[in-house]
PDB file of C-alpha atoms and ligand atoms in Angstrom:
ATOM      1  CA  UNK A  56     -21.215  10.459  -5.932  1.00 67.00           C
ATOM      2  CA  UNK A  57     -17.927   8.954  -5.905  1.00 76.00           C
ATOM      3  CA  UNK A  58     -17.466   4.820  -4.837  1.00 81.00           C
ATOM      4  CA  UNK A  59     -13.529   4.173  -4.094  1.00 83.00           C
ATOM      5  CA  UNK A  60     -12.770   0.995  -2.880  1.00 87.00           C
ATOM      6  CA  UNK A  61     -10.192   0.391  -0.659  1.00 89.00           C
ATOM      7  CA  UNK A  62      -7.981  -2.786   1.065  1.00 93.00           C
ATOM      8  CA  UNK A  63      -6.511  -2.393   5.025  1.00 95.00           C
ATOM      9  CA  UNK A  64      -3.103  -3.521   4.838  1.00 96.00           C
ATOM     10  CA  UNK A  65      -2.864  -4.656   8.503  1.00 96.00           C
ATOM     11  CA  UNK A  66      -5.905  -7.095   7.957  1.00 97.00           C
ATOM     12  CA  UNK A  67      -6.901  -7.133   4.257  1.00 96.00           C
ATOM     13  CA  UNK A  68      -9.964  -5.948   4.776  1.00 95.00           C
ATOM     14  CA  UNK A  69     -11.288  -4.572   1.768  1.00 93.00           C
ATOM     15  CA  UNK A  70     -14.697  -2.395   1.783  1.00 91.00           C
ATOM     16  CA  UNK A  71     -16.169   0.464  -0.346  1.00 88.00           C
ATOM     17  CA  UNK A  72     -15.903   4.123   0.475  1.00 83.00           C
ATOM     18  CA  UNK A  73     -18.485   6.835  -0.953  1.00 81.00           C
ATOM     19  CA  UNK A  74     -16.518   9.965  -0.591  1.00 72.00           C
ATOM     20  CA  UNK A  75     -17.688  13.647  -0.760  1.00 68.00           C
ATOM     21  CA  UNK A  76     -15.355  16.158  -1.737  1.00 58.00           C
ATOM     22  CA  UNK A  77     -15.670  17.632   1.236  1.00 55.00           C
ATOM     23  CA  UNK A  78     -14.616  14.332   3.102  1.00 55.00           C
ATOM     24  CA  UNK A  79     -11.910  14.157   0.780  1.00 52.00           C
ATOM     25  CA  UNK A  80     -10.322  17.357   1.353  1.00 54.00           C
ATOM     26  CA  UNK A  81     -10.634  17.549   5.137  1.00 54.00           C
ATOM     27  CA  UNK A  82      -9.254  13.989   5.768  1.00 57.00           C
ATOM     28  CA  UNK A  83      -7.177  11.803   3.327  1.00 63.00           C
ATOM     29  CA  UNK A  84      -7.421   8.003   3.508  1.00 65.00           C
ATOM     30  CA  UNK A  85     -10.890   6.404   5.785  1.00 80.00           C
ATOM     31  CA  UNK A  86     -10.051   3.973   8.452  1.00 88.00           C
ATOM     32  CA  UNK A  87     -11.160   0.110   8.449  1.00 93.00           C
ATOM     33  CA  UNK A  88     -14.334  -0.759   9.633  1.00 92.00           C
ATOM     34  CA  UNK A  89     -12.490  -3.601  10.785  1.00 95.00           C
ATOM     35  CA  UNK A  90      -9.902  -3.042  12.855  1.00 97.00           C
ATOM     36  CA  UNK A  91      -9.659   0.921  12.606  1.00 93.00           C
ATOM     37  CA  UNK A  92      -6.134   0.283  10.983  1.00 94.00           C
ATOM     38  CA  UNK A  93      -4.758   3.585   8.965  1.00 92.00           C
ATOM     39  CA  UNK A  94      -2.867   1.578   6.707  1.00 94.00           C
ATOM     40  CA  UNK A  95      -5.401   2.086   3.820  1.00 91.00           C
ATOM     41  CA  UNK A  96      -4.810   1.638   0.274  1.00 91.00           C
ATOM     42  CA  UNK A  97      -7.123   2.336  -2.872  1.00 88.00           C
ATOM     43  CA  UNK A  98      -8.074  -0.502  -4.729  1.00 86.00           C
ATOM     44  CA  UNK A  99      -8.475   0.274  -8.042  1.00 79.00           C
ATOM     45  CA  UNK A 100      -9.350  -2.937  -9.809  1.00 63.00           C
ATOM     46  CA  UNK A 101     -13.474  -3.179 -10.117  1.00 63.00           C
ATOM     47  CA  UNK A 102     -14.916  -4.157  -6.920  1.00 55.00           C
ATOM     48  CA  UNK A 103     -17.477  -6.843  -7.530  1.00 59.00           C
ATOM     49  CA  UNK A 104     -20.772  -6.928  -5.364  1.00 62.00           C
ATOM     50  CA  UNK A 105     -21.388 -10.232  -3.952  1.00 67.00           C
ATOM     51  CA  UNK A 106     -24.817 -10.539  -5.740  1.00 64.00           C
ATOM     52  CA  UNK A 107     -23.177 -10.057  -9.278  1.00 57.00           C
ATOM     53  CA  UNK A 108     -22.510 -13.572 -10.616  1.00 62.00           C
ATOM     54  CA  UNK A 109     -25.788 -15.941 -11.558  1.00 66.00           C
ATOM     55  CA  UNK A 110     -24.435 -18.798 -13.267  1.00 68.00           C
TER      56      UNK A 110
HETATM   57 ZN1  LIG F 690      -8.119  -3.600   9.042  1.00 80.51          ZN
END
């Protein structure tokens, strides 16, 4: 399934979404688990887990 990531533009907040089609159709954009701010937008640059880098 589906992993957008997205960035809240009233705190910057960014955080992955897994959306189901169904989700997707019924509801547009997810709200921030932050602050519950609607002013999401997709991120679309690779969204690194914090675990990824050994150096
Ligand atoms: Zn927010």
């Amino acid at each position: 399934m589906p992993v957008y990531a997205y960035r809240c533009l009233d705190c910057g907040e960014t955080f992955e979404q897994v959306e189901h089609m169904v989700d997707h159709d019924a509801g547009g954009h997810p709200k921030c688990p932050r602050c519950e701010g609607e002013k999401i937008a997709q991120v679309f640059a690779p969204f690194f887990p914090k675990t990824a880098k050994k150096s």
